[in-house]
CSV table of C-alpha atoms in Angstrom, one decimal:
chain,number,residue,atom,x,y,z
A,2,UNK,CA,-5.0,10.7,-10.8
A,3,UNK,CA,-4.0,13.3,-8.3
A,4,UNK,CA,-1.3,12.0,-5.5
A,5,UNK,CA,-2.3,13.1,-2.0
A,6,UNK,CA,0.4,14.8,0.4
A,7,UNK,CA,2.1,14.4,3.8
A,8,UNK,CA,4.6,16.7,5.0
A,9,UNK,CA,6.9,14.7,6.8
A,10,UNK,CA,8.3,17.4,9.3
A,11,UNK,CA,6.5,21.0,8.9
A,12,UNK,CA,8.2,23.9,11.1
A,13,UNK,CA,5.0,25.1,11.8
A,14,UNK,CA,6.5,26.9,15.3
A,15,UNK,CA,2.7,26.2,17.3
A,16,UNK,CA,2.2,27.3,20.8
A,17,UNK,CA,1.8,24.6,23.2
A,18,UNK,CA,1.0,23.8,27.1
A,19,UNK,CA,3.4,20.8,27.9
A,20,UNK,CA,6.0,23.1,29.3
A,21,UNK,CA,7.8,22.1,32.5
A,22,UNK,CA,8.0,26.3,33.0
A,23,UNK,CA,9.6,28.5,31.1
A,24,UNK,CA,12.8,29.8,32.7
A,25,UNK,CA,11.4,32.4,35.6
A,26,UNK,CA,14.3,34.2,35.6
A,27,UNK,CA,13.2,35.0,31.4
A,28,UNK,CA,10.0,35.1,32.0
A,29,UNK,CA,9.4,37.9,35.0
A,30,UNK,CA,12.5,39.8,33.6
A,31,UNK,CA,11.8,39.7,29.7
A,32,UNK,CA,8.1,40.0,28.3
A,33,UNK,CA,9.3,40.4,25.1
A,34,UNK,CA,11.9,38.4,23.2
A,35,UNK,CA,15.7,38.3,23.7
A,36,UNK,CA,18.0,39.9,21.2
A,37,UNK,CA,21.9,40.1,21.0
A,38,UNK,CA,23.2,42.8,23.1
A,39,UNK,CA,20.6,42.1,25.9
A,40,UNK,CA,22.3,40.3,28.9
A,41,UNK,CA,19.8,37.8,28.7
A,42,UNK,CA,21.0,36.3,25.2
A,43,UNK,CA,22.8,33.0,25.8
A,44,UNK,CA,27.1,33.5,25.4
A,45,UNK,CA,29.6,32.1,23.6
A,46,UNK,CA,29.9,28.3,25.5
A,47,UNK,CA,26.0,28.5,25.3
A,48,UNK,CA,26.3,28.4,22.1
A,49,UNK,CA,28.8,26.1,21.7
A,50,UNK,CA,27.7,23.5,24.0
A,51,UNK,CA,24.6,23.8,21.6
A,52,UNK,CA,26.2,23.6,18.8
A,53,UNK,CA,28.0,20.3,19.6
A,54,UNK,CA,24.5,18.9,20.7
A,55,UNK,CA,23.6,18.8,17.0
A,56,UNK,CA,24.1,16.9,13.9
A,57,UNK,CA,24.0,19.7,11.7
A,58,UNK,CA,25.6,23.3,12.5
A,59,UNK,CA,25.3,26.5,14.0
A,60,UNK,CA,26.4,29.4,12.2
A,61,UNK,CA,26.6,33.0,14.3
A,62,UNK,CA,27.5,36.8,13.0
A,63,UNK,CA,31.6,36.2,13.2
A,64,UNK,CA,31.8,32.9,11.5
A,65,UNK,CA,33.3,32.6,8.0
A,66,UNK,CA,30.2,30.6,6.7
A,67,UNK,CA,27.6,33.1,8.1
A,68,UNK,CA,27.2,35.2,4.9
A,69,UNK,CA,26.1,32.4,2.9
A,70,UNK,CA,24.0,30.7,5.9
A,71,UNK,CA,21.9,34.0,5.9
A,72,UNK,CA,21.2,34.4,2.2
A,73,UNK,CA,18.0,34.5,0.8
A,74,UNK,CA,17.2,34.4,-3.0
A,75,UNK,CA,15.0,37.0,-2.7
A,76,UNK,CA,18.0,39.5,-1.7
A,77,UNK,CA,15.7,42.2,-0.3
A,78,UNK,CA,14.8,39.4,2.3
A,79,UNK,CA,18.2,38.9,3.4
A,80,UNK,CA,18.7,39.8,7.1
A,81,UNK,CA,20.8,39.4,10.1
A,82,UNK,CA,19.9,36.6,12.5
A,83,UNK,CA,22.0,36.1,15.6
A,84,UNK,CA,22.0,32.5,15.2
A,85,UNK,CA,21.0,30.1,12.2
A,86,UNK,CA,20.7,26.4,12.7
A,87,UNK,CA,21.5,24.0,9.9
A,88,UNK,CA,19.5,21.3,10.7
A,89,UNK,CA,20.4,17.7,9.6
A,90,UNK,CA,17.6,16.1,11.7
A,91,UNK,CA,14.5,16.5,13.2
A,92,UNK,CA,16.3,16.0,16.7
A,93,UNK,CA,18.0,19.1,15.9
A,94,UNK,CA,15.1,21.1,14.8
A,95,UNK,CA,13.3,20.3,18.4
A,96,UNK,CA,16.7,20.9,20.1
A,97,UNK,CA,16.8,24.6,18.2
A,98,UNK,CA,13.7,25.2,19.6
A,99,UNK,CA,14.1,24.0,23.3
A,100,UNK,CA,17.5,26.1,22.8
A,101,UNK,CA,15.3,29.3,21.7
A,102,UNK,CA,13.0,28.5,24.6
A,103,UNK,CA,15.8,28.5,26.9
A,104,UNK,CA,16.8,32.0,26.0
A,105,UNK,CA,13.2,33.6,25.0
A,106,UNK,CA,14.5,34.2,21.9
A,107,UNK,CA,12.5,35.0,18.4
A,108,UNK,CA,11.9,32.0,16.1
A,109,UNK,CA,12.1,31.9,12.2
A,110,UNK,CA,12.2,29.2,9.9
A,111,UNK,CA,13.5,29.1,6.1
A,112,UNK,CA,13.1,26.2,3.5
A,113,UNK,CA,14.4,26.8,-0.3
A,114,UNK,CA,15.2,30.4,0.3
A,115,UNK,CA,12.6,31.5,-1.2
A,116,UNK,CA,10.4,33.8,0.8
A,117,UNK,CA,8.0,36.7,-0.4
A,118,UNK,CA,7.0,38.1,2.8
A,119,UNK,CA,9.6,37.8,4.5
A,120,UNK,CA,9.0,35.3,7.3
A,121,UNK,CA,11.7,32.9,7.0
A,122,UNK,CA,14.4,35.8,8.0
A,123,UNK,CA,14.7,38.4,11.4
A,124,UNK,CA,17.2,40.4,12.4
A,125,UNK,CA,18.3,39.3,15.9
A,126,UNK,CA,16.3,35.8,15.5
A,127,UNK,CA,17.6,31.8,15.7
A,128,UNK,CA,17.1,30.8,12.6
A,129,UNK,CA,16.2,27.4,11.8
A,130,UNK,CA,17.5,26.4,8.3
A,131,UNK,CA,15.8,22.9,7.3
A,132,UNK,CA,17.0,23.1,3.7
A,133,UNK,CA,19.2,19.5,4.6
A,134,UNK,CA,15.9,17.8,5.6
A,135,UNK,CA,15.2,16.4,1.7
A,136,UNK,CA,13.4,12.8,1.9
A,137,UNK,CA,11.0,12.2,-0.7
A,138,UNK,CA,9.0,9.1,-1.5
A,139,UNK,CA,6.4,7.6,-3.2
A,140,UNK,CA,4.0,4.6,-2.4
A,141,UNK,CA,0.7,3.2,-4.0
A,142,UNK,CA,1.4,5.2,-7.9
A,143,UNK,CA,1.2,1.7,-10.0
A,144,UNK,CA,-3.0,1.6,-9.0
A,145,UNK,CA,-6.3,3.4,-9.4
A,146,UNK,CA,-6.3,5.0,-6.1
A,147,UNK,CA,-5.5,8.0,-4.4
A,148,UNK,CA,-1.2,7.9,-4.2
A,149,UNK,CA,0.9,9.8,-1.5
A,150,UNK,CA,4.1,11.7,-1.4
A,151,UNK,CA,6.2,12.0,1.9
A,152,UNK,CA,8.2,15.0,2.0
A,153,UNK,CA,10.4,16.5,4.7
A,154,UNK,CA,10.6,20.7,4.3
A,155,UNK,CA,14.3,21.4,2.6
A,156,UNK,CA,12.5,19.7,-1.0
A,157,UNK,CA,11.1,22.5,-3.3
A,158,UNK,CA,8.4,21.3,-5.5
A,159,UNK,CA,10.5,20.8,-8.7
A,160,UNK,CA,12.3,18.3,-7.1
A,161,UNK,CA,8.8,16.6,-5.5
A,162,UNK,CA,7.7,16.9,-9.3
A,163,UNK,CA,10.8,15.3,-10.4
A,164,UNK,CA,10.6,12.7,-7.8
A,165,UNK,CA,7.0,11.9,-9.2
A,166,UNK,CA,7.9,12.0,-12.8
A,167,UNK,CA,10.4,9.4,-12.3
A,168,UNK,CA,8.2,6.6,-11.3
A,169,UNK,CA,6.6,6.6,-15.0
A,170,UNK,CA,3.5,6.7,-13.8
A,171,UNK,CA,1.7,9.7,-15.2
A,172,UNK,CA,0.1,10.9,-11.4
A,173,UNK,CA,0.5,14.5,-10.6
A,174,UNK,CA,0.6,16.1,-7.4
A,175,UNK,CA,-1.3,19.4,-6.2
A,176,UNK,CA,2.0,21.6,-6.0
A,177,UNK,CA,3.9,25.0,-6.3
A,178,UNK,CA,4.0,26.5,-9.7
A,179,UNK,CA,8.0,27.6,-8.6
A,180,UNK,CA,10.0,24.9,-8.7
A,181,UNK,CA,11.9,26.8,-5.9
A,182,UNK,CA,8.6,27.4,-3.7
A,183,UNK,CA,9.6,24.6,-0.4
A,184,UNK,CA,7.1,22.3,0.3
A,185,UNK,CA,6.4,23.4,4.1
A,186,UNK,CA,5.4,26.9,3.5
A,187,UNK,CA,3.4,26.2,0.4
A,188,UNK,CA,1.3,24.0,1.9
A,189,UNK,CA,0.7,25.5,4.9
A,190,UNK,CA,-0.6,28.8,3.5
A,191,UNK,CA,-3.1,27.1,1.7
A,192,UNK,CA,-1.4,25.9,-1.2
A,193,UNK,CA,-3.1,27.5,-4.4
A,194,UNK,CA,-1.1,26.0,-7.3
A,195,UNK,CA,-1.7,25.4,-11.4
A,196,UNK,CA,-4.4,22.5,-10.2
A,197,UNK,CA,-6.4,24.1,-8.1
A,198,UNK,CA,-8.6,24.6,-9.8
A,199,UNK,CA,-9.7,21.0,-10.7
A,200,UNK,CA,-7.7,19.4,-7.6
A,201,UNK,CA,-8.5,22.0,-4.8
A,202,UNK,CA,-5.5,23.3,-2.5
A,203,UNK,CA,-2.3,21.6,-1.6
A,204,UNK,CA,-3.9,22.0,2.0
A,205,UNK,CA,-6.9,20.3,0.7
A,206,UNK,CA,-4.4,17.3,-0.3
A,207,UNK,CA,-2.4,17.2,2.8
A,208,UNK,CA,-3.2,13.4,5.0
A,209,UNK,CA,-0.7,13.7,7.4
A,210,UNK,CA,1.9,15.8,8.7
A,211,UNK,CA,4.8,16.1,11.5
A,212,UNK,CA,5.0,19.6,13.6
A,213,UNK,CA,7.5,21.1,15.9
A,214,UNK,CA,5.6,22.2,18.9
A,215,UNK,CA,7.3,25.4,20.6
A,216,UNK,CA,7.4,22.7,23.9
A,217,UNK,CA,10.4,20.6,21.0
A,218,UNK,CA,7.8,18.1,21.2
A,219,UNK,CA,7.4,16.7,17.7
A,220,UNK,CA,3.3,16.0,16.7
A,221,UNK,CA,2.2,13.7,14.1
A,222,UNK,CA,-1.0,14.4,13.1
A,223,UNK,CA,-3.5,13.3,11.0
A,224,UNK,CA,-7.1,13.6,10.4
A,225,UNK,CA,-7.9,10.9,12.8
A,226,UNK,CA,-5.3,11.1,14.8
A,227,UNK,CA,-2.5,13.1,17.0
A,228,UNK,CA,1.0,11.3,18.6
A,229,UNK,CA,3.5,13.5,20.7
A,230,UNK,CA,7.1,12.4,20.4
A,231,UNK,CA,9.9,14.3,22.6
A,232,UNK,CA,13.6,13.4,22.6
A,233,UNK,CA,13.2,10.5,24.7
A,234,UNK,CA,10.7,9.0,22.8
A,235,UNK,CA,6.8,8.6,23.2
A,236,UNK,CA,4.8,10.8,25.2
């Protein structure tokens, strides 16, 4: 019996028209994004102020940490960001992004590391490192129906399988064939794993899932349904 799938928080980085107004001073100034060494990129007490907003950590070129924030496992991947976001929370993944919005500046994401195009990793970009976010649970595995696994984006798919494994149950779940592989990007690429064949895509599996919009608000959506949630709560 195959398990079906929600992401719990995707960084799918989606384009939306809740804003207030983007800054006009960034906007009539800079069509394109900001980079460091352009006046318009934020400063040190930016930054800082920023960085003591979150739970997590910020990690820019001169810190001692920053080496091993930017590190991919594919080492050809490995670039130079101007700013990489630890996240420990989903508060701080729509605060990096209100943050970026603030500044116009280029948005990557990164799970596991592990990244064949590419996309997780820009020179000059904020970075937004959800490798902390690792939730996983299980419900409905002990009967004969259609099971679910809720995972934030920092899990790779050997732990997921782990995670399944454990509850003795003999399900599987339409995954990665890299244990390494994240769950976020996987998925929403399509998702063609080891079972597709018999079990369709991981995106075919996929119920629910939660998505930073670039406005910071955070969506929940489903098939049926769609919830906004900003930092103040409900929208």
């Amino acid at each position: 019996m195959t398990l079906r799938l929600l992401v719990c928080l995707s960084v799918a980085l989606v384009v939306c028209h809740c804003h207030k107004g983007d800054s006009d001073r960034q906007k009539r100034l800079y069509p394109t994004r900001c980079y460091p060494g352009s006046h318009c990129y934020p400063d040190h007490e930016d930054i800082a102020d920023f960085d003591a907003s979150l739970s997590g950590s910020v990690a820019v070129p001169f810190d001692v940490q920053y080496p091993s924030a930017i590190s991919m496992v594919n080492q050809r991947r490995t670039r130079m960001p101007g700013i990489v976001v630890r996240a420990a929370t989903i508060q701080d993944v729509q605060r990096a992004v209100l943050f970026a919005r603030e500044f116009y500046m280029n948005v990557v994401t990164s799970g596991a590391g592990v990244d064949y195009q590419g996309r997780g990793t820009y020179d000059g970009a904020l970075r937004i490192d959800v490798s902390g976010l690792k939730t996983i649970s299980t419900s409905n595995l002990n009967f004969n129906i259609a099971g679910t696994v809720t995972a934030q984006p920092g899990n790779t798919w050997g732990e997921i399988y782990d995670a399944v494994e454990s509850t003795g149950t003999g399900r599987v779940v339409v995954g990665g064939s890299e244990s390494l592989d994240s769950v976020d990007f996987f998925t929403l690429s399509g998702g063609l794993g080891v079972l597709s064949r018999t079990l369709g895509l991981a995106g075919d599996n996929l119920i629910s899932a939660q998505v930073v919009l670039m406005c910071g608000r955070l969506a929940t959506l489903s098939g049926t349904s769609a919830t906004l949630t900003d930092l103040d709560g409900p929208v």
